[in-house]
mmCIF file of C-alpha atoms and ligand atoms in Angstrom:
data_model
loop_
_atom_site.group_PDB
_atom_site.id
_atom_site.type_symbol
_atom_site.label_atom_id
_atom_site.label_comp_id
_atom_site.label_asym_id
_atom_site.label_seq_id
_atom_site.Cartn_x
_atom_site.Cartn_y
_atom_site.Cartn_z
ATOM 1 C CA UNK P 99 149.058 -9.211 134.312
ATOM 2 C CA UNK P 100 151.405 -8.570 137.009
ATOM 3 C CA UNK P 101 151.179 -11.291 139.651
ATOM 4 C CA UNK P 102 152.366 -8.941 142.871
ATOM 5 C CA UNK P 103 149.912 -8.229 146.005
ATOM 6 C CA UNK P 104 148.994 -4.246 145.148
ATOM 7 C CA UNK P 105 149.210 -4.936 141.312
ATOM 8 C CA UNK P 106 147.966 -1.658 139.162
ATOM 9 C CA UNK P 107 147.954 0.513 142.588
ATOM 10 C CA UNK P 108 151.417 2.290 141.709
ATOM 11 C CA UNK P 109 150.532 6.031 141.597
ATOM 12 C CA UNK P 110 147.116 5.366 141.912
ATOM 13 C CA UNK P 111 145.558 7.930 144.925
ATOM 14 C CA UNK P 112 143.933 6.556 147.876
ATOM 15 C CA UNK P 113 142.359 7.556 150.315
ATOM 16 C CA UNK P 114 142.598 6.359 154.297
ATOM 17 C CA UNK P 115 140.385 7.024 156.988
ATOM 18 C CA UNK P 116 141.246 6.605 160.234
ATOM 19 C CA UNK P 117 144.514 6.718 159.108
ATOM 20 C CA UNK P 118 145.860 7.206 162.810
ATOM 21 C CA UNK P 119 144.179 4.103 164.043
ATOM 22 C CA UNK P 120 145.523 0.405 164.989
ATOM 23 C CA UNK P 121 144.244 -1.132 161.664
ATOM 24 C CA UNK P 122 144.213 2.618 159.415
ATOM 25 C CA UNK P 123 148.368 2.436 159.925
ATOM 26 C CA UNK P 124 149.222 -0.620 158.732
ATOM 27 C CA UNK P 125 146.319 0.492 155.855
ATOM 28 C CA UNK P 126 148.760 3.074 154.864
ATOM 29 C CA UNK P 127 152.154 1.501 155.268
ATOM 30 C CA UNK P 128 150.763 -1.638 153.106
ATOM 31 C CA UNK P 129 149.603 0.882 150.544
ATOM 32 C CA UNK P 130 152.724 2.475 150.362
ATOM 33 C CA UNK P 131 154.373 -0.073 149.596
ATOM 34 C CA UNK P 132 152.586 -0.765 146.300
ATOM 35 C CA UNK P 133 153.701 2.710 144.886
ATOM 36 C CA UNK P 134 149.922 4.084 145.621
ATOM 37 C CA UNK P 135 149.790 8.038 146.774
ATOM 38 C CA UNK P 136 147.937 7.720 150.057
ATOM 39 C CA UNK P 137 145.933 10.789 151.732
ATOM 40 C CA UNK P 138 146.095 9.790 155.622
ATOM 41 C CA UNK P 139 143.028 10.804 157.252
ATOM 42 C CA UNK P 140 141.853 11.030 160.845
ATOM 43 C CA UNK P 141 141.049 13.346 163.301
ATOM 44 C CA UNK P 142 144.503 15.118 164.982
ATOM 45 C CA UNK P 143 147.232 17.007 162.404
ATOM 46 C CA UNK P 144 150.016 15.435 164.493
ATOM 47 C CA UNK P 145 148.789 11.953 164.381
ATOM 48 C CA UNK P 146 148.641 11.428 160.554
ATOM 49 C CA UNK P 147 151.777 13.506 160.304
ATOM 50 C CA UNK P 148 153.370 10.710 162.337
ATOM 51 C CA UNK P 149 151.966 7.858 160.034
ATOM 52 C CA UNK P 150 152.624 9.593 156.242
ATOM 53 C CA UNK P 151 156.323 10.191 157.823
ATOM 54 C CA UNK P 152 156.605 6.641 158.801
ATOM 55 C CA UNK P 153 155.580 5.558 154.821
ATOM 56 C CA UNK P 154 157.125 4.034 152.296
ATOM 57 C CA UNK P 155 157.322 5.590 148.691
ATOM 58 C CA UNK P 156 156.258 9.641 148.151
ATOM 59 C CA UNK P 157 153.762 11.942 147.410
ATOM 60 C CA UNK P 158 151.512 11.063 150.402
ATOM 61 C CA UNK P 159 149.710 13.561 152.278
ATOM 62 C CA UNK P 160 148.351 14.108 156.227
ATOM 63 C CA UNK P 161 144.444 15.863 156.981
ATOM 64 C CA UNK P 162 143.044 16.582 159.609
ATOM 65 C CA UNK P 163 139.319 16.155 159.740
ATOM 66 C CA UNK P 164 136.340 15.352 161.612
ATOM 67 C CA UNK P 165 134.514 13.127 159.286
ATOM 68 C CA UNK P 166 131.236 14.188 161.269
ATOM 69 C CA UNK P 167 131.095 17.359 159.462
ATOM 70 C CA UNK P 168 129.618 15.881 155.751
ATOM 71 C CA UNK P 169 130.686 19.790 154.459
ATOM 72 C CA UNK P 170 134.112 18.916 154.684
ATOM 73 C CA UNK P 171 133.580 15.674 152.560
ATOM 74 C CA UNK P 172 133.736 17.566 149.328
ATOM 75 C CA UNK P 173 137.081 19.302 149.427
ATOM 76 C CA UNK P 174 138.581 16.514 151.073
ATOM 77 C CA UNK P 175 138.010 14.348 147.963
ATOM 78 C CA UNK P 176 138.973 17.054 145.691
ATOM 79 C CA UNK P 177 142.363 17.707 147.583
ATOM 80 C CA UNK P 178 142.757 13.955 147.314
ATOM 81 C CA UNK P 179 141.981 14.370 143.744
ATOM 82 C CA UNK P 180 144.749 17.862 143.079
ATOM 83 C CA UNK P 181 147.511 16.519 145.341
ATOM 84 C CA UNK P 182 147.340 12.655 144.797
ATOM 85 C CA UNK P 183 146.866 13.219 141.034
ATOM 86 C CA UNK P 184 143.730 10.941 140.776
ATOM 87 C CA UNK P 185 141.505 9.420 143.567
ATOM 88 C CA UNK P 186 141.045 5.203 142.968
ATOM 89 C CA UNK P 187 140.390 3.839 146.221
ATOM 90 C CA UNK P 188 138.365 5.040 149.067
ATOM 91 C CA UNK P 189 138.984 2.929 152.246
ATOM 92 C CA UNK P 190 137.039 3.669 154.977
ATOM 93 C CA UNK P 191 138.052 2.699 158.184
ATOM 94 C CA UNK P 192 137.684 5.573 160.579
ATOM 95 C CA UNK P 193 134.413 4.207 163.555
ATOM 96 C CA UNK P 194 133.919 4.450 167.018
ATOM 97 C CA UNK P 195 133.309 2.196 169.787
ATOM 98 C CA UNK P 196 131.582 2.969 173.027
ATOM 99 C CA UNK P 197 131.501 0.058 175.355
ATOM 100 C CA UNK P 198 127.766 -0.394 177.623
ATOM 101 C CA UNK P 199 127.570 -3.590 178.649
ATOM 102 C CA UNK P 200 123.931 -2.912 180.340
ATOM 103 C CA UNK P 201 121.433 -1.622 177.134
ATOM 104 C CA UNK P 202 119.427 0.512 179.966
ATOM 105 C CA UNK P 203 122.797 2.338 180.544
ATOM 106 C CA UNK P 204 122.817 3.488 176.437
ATOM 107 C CA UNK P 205 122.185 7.129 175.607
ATOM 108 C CA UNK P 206 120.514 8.553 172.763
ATOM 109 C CA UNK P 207 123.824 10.150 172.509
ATOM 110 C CA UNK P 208 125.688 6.860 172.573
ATOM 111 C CA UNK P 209 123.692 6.330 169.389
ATOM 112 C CA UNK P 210 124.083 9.134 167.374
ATOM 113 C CA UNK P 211 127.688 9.324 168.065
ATOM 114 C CA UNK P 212 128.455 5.691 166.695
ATOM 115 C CA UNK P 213 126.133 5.945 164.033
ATOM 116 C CA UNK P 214 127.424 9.492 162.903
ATOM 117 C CA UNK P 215 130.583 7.889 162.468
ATOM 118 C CA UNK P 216 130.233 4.657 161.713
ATOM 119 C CA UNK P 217 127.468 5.087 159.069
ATOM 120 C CA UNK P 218 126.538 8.197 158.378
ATOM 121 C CA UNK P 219 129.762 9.986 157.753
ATOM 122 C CA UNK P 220 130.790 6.469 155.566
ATOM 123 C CA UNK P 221 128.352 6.709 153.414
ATOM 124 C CA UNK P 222 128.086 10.178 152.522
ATOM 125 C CA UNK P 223 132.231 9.908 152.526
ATOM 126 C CA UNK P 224 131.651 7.086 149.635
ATOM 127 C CA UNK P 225 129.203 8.983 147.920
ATOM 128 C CA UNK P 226 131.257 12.283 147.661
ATOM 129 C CA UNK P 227 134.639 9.497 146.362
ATOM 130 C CA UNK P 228 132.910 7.742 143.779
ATOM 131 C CA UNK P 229 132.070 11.171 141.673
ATOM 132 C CA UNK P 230 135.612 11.969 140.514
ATOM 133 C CA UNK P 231 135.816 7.899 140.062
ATOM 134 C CA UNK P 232 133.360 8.196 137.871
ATOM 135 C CA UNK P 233 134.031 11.416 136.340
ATOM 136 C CA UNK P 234 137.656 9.789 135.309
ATOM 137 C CA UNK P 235 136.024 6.611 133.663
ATOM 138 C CA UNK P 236 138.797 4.548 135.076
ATOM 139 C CA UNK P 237 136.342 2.195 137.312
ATOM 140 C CA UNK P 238 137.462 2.862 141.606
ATOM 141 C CA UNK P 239 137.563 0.923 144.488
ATOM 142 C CA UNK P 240 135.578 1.546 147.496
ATOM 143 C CA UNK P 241 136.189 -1.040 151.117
ATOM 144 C CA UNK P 242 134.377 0.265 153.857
ATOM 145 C CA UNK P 243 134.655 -1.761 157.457
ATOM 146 C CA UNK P 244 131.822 -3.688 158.939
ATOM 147 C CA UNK P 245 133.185 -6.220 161.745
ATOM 148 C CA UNK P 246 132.226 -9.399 163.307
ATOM 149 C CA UNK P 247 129.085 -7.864 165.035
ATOM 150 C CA UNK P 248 127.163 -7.301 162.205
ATOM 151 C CA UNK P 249 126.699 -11.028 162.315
ATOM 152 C CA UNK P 250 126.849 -11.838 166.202
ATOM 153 C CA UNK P 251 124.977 -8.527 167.330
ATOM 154 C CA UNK P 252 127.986 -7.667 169.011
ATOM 155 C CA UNK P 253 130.079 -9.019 171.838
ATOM 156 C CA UNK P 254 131.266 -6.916 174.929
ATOM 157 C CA UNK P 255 128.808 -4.234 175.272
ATOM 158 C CA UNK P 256 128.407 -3.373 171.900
ATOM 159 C CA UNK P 257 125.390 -3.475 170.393
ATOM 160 C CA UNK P 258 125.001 -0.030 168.833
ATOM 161 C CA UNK P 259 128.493 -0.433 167.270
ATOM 162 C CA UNK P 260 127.239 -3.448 165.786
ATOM 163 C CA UNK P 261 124.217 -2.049 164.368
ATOM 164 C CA UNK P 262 126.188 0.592 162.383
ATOM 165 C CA UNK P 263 128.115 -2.287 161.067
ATOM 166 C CA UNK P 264 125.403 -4.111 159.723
ATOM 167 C CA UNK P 265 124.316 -0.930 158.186
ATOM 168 C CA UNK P 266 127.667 -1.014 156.820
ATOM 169 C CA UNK P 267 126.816 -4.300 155.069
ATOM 170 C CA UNK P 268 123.716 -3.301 153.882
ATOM 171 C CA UNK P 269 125.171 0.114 152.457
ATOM 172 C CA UNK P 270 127.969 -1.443 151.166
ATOM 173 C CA UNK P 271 125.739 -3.849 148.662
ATOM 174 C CA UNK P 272 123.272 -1.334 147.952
ATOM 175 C CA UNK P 273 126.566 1.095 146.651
ATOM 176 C CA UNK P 274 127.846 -1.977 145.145
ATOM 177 C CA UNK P 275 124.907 -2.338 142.703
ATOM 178 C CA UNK P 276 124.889 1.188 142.282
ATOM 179 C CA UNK P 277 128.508 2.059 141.433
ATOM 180 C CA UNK P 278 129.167 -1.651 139.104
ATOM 181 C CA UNK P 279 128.124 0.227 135.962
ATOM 182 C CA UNK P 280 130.859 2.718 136.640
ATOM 183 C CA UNK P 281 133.868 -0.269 136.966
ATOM 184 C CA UNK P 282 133.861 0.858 140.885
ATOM 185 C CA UNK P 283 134.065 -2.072 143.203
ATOM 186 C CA UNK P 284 132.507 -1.767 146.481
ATOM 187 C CA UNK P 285 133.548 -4.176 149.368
ATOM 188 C CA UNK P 286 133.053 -4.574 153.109
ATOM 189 C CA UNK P 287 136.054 -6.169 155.118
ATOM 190 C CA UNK P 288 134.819 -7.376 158.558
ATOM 191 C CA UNK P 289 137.920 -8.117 160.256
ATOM 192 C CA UNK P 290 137.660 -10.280 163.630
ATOM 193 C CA UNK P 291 139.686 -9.082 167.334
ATOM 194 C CA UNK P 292 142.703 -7.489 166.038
ATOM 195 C CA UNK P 293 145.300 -6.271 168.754
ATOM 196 C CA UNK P 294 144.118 -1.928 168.276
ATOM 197 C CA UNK P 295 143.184 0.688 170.633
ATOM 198 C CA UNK P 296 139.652 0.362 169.974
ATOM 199 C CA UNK P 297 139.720 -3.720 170.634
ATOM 200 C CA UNK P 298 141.385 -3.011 174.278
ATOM 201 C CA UNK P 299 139.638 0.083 175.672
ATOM 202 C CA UNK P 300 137.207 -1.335 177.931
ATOM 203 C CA UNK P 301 137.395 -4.486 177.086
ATOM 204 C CA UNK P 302 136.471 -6.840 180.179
ATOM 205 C CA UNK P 303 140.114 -9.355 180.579
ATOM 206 C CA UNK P 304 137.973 -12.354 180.960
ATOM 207 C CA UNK P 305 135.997 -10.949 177.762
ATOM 208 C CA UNK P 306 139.412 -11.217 175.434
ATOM 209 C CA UNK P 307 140.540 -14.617 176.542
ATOM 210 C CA UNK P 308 137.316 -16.011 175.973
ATOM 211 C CA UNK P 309 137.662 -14.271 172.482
ATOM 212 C CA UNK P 310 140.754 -15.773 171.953
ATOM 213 C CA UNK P 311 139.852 -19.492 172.822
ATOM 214 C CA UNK P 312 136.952 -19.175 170.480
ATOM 215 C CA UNK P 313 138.905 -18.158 167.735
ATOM 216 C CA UNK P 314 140.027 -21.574 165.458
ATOM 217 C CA UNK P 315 143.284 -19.877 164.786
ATOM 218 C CA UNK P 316 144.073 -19.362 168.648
ATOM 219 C CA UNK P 317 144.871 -15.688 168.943
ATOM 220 C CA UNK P 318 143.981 -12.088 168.180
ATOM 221 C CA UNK P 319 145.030 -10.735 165.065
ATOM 222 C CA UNK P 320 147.595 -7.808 164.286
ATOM 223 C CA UNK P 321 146.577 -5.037 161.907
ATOM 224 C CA UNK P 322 148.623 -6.304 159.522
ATOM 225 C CA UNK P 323 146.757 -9.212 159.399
ATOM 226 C CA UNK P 324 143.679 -7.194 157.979
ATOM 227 C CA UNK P 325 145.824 -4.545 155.727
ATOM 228 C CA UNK P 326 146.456 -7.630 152.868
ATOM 229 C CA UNK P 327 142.921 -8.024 152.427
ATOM 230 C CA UNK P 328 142.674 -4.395 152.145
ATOM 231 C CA UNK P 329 144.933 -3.808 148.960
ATOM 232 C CA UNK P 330 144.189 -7.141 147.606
ATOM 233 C CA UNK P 331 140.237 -5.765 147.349
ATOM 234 C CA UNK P 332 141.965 -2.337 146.057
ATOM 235 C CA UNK P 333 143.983 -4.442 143.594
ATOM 236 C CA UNK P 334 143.948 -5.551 139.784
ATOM 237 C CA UNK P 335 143.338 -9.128 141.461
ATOM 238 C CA UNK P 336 140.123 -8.073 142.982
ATOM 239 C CA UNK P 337 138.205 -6.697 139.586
ATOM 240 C CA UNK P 338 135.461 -9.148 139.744
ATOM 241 C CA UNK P 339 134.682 -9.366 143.253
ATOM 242 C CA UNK P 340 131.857 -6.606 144.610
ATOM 243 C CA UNK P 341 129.464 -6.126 147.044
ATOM 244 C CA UNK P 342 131.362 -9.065 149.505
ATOM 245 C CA UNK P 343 132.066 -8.665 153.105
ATOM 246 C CA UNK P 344 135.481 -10.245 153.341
ATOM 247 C CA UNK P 345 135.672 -12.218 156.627
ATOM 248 C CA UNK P 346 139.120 -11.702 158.613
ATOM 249 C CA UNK P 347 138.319 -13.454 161.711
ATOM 250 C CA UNK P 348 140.895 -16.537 162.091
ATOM 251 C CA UNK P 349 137.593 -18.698 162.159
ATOM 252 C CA UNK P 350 135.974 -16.728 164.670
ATOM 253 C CA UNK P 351 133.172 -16.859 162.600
ATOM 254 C CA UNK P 352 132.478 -19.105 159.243
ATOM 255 C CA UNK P 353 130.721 -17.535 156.504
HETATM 256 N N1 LIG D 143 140.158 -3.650 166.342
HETATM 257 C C1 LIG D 143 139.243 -4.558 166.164
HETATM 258 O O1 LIG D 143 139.216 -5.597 166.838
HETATM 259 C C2 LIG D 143 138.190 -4.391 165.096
HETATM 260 C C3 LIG D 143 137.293 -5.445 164.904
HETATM 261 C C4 LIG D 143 136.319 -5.309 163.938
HETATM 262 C C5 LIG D 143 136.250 -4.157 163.162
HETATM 263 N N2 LIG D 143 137.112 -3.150 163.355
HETATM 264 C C6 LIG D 143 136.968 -1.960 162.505
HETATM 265 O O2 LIG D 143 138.210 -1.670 161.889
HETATM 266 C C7 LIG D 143 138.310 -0.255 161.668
HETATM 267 C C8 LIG D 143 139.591 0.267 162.291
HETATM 268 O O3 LIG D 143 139.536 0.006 163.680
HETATM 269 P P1 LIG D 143 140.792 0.133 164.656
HETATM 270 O O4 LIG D 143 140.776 -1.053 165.510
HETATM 271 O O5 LIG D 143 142.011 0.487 163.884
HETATM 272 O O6 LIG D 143 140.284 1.352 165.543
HETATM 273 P P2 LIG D 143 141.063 2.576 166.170
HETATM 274 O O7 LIG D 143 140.207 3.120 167.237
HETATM 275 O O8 LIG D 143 142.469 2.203 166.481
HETATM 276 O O9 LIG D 143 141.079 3.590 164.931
HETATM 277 C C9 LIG D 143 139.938 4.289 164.487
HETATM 278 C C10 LIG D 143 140.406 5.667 164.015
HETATM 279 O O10 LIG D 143 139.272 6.406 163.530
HETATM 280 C C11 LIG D 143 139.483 7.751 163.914
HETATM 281 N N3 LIG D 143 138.223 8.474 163.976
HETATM 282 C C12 LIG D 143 137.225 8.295 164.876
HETATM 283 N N4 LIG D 143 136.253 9.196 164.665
HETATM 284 C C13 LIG D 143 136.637 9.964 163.618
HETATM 285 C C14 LIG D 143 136.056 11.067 162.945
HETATM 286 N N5 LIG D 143 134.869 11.582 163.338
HETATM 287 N N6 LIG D 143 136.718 11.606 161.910
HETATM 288 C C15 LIG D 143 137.912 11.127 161.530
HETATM 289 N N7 LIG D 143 138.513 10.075 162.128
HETATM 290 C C16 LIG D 143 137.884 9.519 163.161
HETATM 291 C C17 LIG D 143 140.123 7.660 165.300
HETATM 292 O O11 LIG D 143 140.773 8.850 165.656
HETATM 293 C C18 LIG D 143 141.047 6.475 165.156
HETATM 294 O O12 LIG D 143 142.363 6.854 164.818
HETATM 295 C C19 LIG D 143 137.049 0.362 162.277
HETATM 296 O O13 LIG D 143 136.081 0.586 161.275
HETATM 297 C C20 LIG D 143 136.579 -0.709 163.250
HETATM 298 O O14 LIG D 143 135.208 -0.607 163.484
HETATM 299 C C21 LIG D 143 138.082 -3.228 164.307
#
């Protein structure tokens, strides 16, 4: 076995969503690195342009989609599938948070938005992946994102984002026991504050310092921080673990 960090991912396709995102960038630069064929996914052409261009090694490839529309989910994994070569790793990172930090002040709307996204379009997204996994009989590897809120009920005004993540930890062992008998892993990672867009929007000053001085490891984290859990799950190294939320919190939480 090769002892390196993305061993057996060179050539391999994968597949990024929110590929334009604080966390989905460093996603695809780490994963370029290992000699993997990335599709960058998110929702503007110019965006995930921007990020493939910025990538290490070739053959990687920008889309455009809104992962709300479940018709597009199909072709998407074929192109993966025609221009990639092959389609091993799904990793699902592309979620939206809205910020109420009164529940009366939550619309129905507020709902199905983060829920569309954040679990609806995910799973159908991981169903549609693992079918050319499985039709290649060369096992897959599918890491979706939960975060810490699954476990606190969220922090900051976000309950309904933290809903859809614990329905991302649910979904993600139920696919798990599904997809074993196929050699396709299926992981959550639940990273803790990391220094993105969606972390800072909204987010109350007094809110993130108190974040911070709860954390054991005394600051927020960088994306980077969460990409080497990412293609270690993705990896040869990872073959026997499934169905595991992978904590990447700095201690925020302990489990
Ligand atoms: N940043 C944090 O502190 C933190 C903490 C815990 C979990 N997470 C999770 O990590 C993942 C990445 O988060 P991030 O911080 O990089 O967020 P981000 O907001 O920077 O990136 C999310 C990306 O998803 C894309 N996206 C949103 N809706 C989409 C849709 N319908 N179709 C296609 N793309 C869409 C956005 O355009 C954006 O580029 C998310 O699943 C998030 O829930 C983040």
């Amino acid at each position: 076995m090769t002892w390196s960090v993305g061993a057996g991912l060179e050539g391999k396709g994968v597949l990024v969503t929110g590929a334009a995102g604080g966390i989905g960038r460093a996603v695809c630069d780490a994963f370029g690195k290992t000699g993997a064929r990335v599709m960058a996914v998110d929702l503007e052409q110019a965006k995930v342009d921007e990020v493939v261009a910025g990538m290490e090694g070739s053959g990687h490839v920008a889309v455009a989609t809104d992962l709300r529309d479940l018709s597009a989910h199909e072709p998407l994994v074929q192109r993966a599938v025609a221009e990639l070569g092959n389609l091993y790793v799904l990793a699902s990172l592309a979620a939206v948070l809205r910020r109420r930090y009164s529940i009366d002040e939550i619309t129905e709307d507020d709902w199905d938005f983060q829920h569309d996204v954040n679990l609806k379009a995910v799973f159908f997204l991981c169903r549609a992946a693992a079918r050319p996994m499985i039709a290649a009989g060369q096992g897959g590897r599918i890491i979706t994102f939960s975060s810490q809120g699954w476990w606190t009920g969220g922090i900051g005004g976000s309950v309904v984002y933290a809903a859809s993540k614990g329905g991302i930890v649910s979904m993600t062992r139920g696919l798990a026991r599904t997809l074993g008998q196929y050699g396709i892993t299926v992981n959550a990672v639940s990273p803790g504050q990391t220094h993105t867009p969606m972390l800072m929007t909204g987010l109350d000053p007094k809110v993130y310092e108190s974040m911070k001085a709860q954390t054991p490891l005394g600051y927020v984290s960088e994306p980077e921080e969460i990409a080497g859990p990412v293609v270690f799950l993705a990896s040869r190294h990872a073959s026997y673990i499934t169905g595991s939320t992978i904590n990447v919190s700095g201690g925020y939480l302990m489990y």
